[in-house]
PDB file of N, CA and C in Angstrom:
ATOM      1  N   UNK H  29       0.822  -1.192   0.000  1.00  0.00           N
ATOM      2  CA  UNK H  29       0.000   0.000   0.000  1.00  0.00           C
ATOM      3  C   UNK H  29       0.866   1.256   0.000  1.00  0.00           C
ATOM      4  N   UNK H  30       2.052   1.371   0.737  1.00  0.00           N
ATOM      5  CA  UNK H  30       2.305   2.629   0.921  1.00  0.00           C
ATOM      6  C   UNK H  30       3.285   2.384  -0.546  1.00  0.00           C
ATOM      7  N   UNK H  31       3.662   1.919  -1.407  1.00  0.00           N
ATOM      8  CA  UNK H  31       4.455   1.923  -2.623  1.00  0.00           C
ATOM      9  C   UNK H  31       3.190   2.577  -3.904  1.00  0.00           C
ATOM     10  N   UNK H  32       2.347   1.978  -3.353  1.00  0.00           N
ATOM     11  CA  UNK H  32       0.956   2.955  -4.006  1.00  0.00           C
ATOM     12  C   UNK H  32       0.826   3.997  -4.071  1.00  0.00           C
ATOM     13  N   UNK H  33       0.782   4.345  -2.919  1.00  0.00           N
ATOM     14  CA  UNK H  33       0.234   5.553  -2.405  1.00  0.00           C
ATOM     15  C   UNK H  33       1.217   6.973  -2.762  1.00  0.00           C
ATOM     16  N   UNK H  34       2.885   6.339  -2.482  1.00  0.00           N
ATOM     17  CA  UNK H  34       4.076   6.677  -3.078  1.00  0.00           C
ATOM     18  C   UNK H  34       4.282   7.169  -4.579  1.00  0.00           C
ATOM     19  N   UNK H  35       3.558   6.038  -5.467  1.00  0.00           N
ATOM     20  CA  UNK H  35       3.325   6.412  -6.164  1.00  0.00           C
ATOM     21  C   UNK H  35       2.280   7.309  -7.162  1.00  0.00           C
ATOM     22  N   UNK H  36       0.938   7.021  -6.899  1.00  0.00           N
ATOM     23  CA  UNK H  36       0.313   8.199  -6.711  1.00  0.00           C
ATOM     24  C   UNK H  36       0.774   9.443  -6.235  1.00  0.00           C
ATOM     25  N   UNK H  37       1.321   9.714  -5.397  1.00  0.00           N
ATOM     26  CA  UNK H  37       1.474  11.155  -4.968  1.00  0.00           C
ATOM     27  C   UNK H  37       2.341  11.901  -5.861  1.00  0.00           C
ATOM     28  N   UNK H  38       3.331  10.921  -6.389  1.00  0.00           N
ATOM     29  CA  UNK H  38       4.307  11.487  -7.462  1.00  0.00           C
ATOM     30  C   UNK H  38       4.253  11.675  -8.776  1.00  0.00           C
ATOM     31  N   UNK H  39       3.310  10.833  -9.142  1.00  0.00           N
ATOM     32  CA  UNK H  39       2.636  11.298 -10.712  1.00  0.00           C
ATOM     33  C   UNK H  39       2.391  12.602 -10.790  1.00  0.00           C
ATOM     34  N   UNK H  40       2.500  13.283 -12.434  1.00  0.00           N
ATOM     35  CA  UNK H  40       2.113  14.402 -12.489  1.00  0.00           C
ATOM     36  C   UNK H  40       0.906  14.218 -13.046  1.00  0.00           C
ATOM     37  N   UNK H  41       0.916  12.952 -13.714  1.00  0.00           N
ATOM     38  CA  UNK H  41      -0.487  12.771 -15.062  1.00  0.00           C
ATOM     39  C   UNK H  41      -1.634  12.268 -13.947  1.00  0.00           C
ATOM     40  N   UNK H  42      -1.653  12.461 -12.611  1.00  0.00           N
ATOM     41  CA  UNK H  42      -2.576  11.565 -11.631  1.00  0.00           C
ATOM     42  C   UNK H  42      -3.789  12.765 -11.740  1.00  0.00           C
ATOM     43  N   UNK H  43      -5.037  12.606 -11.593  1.00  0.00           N
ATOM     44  CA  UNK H  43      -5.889  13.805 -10.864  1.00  0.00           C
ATOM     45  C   UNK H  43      -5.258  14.667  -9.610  1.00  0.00           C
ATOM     46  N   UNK H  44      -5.159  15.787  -9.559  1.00  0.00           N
ATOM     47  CA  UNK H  44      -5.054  16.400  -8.097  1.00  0.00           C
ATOM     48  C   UNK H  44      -5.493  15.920  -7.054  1.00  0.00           C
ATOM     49  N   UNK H  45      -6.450  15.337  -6.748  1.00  0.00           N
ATOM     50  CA  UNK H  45      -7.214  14.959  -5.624  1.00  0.00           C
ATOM     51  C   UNK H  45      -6.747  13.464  -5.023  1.00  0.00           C
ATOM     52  N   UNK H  46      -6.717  13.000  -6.226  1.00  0.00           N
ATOM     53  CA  UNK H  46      -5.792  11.580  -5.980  1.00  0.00           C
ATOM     54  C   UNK H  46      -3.901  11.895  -5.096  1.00  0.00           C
ATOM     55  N   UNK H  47      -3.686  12.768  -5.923  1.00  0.00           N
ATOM     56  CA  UNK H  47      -2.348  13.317  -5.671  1.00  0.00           C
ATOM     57  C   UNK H  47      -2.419  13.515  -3.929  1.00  0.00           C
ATOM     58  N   UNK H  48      -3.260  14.048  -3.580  1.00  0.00           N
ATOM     59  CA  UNK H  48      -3.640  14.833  -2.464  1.00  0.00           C
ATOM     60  C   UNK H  48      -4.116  14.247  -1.422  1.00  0.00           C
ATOM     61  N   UNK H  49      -4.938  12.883  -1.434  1.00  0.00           N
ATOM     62  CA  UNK H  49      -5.003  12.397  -1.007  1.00  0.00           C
ATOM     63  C   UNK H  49      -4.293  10.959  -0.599  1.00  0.00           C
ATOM     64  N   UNK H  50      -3.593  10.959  -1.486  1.00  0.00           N
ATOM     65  CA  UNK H  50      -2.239   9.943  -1.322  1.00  0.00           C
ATOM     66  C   UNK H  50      -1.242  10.845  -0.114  1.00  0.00           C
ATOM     67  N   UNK H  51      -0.956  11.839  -0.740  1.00  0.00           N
ATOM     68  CA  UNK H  51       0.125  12.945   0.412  1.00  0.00           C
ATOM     69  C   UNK H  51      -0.512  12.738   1.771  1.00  0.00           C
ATOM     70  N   UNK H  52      -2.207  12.453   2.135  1.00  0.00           N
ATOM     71  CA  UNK H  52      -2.705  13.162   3.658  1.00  0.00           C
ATOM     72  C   UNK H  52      -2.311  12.167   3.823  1.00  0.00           C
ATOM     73  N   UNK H  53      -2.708  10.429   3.544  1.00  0.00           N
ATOM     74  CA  UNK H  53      -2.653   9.138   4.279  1.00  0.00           C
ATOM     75  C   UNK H  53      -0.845   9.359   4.102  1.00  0.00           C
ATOM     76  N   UNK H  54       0.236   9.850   3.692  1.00  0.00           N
ATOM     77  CA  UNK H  54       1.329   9.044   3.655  1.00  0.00           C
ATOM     78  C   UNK H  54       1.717  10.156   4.849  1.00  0.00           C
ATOM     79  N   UNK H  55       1.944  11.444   4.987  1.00  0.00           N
ATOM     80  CA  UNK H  55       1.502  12.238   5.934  1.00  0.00           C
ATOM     81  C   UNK H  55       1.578  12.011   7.569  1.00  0.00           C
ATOM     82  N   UNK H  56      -0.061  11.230   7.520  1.00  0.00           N
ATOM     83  CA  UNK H  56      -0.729  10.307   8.321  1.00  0.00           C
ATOM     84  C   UNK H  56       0.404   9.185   9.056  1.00  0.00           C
ATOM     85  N   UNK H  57       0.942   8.520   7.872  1.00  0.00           N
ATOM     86  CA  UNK H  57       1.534   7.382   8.751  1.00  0.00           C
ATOM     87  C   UNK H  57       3.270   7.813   9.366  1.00  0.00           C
ATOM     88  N   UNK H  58       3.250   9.082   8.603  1.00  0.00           N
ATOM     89  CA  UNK H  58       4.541   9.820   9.367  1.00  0.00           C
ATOM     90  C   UNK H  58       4.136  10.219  10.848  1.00  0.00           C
ATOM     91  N   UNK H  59       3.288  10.218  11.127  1.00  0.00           N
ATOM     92  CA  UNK H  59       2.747  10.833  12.818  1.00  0.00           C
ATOM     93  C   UNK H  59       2.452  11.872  12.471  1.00  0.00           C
ATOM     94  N   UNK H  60       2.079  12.500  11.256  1.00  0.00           N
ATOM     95  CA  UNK H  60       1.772  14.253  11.616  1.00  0.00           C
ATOM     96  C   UNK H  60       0.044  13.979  12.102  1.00  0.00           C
ATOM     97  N   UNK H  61       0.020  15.458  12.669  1.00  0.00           N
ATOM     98  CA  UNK H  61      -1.755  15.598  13.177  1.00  0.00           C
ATOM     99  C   UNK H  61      -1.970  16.232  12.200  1.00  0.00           C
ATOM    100  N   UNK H  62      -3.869  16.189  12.217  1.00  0.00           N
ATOM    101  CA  UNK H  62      -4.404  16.238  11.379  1.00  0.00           C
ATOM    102  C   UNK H  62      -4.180  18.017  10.510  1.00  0.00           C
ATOM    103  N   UNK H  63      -3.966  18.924  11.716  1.00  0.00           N
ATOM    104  CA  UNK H  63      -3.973  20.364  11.792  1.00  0.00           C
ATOM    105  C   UNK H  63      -2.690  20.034  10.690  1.00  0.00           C
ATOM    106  N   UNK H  64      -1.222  19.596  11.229  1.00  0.00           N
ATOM    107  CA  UNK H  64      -0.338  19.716  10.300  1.00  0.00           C
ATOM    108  C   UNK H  64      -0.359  19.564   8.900  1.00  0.00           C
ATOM    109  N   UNK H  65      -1.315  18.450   9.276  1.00  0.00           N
ATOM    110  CA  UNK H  65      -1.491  17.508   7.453  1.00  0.00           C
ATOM    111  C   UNK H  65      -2.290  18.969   6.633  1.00  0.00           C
ATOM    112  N   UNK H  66      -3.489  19.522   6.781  1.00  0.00           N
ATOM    113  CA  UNK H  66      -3.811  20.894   6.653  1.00  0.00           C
ATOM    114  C   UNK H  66      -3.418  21.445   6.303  1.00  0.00           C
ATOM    115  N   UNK H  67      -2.219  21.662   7.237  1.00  0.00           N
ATOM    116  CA  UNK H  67      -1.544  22.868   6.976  1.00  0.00           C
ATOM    117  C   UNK H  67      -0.373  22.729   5.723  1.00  0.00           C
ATOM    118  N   UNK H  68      -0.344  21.381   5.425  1.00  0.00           N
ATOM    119  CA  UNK H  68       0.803  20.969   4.633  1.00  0.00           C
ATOM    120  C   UNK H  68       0.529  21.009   3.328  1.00  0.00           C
ATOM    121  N   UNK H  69      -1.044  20.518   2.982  1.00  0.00           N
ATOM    122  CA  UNK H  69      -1.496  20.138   1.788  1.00  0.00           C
ATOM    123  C   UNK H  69      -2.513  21.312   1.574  1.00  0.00           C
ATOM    124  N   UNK H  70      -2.774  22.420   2.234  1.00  0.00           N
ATOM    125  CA  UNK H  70      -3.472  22.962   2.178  1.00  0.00           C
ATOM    126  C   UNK H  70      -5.255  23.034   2.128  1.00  0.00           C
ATOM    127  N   UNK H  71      -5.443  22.237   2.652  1.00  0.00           N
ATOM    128  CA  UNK H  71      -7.007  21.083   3.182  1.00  0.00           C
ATOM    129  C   UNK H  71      -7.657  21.443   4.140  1.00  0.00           C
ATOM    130  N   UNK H  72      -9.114  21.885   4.706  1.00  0.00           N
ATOM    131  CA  UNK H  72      -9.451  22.189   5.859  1.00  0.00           C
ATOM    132  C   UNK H  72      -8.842  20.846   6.654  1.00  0.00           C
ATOM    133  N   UNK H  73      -8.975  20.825   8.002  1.00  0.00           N
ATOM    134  CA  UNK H  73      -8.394  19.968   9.096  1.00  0.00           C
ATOM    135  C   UNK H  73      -9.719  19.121   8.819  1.00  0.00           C
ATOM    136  N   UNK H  74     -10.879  19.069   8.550  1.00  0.00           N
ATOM    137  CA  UNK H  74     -12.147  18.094   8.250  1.00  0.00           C
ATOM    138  C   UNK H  74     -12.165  17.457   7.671  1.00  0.00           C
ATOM    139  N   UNK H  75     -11.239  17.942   6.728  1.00  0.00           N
ATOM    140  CA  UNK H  75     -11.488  17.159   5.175  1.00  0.00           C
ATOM    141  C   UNK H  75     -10.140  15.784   5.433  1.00  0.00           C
ATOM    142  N   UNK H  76      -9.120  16.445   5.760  1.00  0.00           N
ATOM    143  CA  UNK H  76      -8.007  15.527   6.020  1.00  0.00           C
ATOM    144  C   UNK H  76      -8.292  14.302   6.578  1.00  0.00           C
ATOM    145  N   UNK H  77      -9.582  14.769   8.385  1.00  0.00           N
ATOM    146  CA  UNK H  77      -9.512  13.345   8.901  1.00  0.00           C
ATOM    147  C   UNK H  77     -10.751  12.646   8.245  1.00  0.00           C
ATOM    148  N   UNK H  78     -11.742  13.226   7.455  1.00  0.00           N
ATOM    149  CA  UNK H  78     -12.167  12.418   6.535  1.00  0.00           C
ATOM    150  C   UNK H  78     -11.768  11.427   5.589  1.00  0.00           C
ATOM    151  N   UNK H  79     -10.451  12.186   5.045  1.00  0.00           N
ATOM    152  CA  UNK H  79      -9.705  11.119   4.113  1.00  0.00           C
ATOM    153  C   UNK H  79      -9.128   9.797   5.134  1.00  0.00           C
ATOM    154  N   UNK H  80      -8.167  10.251   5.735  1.00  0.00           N
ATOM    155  CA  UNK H  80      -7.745   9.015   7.170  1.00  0.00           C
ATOM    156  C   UNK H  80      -8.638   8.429   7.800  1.00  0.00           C
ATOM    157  N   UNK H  81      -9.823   8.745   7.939  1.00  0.00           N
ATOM    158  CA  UNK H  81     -10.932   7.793   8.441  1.00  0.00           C
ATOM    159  C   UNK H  81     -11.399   7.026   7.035  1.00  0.00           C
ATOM    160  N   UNK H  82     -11.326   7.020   5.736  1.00  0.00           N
ATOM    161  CA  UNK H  82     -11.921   5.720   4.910  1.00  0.00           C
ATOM    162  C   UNK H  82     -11.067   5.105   4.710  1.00  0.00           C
ATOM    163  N   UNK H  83      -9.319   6.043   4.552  1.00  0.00           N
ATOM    164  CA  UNK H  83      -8.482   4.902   4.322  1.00  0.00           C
ATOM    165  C   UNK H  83      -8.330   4.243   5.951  1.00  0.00           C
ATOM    166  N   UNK H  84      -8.493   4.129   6.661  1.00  0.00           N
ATOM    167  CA  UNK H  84      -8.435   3.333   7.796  1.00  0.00           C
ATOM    168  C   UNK H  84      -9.573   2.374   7.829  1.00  0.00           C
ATOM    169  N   UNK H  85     -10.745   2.596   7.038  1.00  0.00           N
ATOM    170  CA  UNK H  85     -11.726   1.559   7.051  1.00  0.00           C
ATOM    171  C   UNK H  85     -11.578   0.975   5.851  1.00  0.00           C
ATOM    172  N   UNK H  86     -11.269   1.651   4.401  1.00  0.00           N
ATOM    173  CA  UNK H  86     -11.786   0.946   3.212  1.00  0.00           C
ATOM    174  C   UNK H  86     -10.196   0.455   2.427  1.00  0.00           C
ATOM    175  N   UNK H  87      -9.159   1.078   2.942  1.00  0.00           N
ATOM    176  CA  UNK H  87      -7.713   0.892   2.380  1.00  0.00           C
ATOM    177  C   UNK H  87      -7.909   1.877   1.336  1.00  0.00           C
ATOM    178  N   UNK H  88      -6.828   1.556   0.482  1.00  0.00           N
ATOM    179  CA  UNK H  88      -6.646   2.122  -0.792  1.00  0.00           C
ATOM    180  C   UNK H  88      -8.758   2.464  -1.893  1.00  0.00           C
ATOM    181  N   UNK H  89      -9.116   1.745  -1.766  1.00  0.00           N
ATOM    182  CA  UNK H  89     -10.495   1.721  -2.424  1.00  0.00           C
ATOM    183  C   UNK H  89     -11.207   3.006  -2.109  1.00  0.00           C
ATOM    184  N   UNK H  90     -10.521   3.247  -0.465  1.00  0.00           N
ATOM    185  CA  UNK H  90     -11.415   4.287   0.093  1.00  0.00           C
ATOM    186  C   UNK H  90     -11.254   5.609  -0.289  1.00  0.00           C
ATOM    187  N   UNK H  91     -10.057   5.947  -1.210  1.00  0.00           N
ATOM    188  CA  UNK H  91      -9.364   7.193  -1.314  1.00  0.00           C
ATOM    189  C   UNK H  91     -10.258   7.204  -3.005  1.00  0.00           C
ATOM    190  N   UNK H  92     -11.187   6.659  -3.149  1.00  0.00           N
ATOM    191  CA  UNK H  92     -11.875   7.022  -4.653  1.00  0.00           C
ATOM    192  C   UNK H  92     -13.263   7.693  -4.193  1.00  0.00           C
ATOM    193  N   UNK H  93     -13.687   8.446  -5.303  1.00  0.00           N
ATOM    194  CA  UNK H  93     -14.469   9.092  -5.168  1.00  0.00           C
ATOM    195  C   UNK H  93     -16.067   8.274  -4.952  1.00  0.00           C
ATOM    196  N   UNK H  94     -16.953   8.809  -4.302  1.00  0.00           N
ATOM    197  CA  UNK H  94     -18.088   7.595  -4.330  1.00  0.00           C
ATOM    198  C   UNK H  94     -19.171   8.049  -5.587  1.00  0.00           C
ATOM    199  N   UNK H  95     -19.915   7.241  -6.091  1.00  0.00           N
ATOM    200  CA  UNK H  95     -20.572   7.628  -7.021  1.00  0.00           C
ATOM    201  C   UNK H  95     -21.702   8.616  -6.329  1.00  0.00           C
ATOM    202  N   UNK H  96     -22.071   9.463  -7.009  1.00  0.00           N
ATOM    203  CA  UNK H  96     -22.776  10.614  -7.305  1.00  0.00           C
ATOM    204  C   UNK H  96     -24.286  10.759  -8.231  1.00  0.00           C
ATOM    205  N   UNK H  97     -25.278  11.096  -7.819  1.00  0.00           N
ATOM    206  CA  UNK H  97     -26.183  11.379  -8.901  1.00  0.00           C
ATOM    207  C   UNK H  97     -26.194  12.495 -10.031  1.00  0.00           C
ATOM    208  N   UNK H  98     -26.568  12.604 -10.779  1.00  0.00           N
ATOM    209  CA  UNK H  98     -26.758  13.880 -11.956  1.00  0.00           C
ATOM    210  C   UNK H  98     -25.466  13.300 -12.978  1.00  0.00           C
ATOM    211  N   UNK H  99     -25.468  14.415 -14.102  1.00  0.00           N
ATOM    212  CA  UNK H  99     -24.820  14.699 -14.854  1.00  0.00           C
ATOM    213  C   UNK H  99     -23.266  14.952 -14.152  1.00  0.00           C
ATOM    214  N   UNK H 100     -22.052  13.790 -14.631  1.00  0.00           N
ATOM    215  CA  UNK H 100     -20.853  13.805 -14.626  1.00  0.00           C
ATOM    216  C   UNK H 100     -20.134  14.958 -14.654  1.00  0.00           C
ATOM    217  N   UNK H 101     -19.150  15.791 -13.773  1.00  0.00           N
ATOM    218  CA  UNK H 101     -18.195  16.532 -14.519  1.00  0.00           C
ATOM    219  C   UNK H 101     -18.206  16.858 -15.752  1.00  0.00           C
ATOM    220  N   UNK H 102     -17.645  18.104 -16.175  1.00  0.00           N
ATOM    221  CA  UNK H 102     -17.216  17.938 -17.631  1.00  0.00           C
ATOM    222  C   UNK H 102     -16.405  19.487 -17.351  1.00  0.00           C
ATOM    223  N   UNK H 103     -14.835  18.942 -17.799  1.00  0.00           N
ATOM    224  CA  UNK H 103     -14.180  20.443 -17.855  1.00  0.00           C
ATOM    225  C   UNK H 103     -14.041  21.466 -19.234  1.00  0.00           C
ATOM    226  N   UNK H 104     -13.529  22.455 -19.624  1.00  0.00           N
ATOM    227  CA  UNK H 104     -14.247  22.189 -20.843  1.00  0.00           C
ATOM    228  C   UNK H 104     -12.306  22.297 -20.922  1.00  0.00           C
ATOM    229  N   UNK H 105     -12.011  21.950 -22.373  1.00  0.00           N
ATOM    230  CA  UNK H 105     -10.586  22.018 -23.086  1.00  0.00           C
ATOM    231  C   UNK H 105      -9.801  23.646 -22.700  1.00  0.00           C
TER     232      UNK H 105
END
């Protein structure tokens, strides 16, 4: 997992969010608190232990987005 996660964070071609959330959990298993992780990645402190609470329940699976109703994203070019 953490060679994953490693890697994710270092891609440039990854989504941001993926990127970002790879950084809080690897972060995470350095001992930082949640305020630091925040302050590091630039994330409210909510959002961070949100991310560390699914990857602590769901692993790696948990750091994906959950499906959504309506019409998909679309950025434009």
């Amino acid at each position: 997992e953490k060679a994953a996660l490693e890697d994710m964070a270092r891609k440039y071609t990854s989504p941001y969010y993926q990127v970002i959330r790879a950084k809080t959990v690897l972060l995470a298993a350095h001992g930082l608190r949640n305020d630091q992780i925040a302050a590091r990645v630039s994330l409210p402190r909510q959002i961070v232990s949100k991310w560390r609470k699914r990857f602590f329940e769901e692993r790696l699976d948990g750091l994906e987005d959950l499906p959504r109703s309506g019409r998909p994203p679309v950025f434009p070019p």
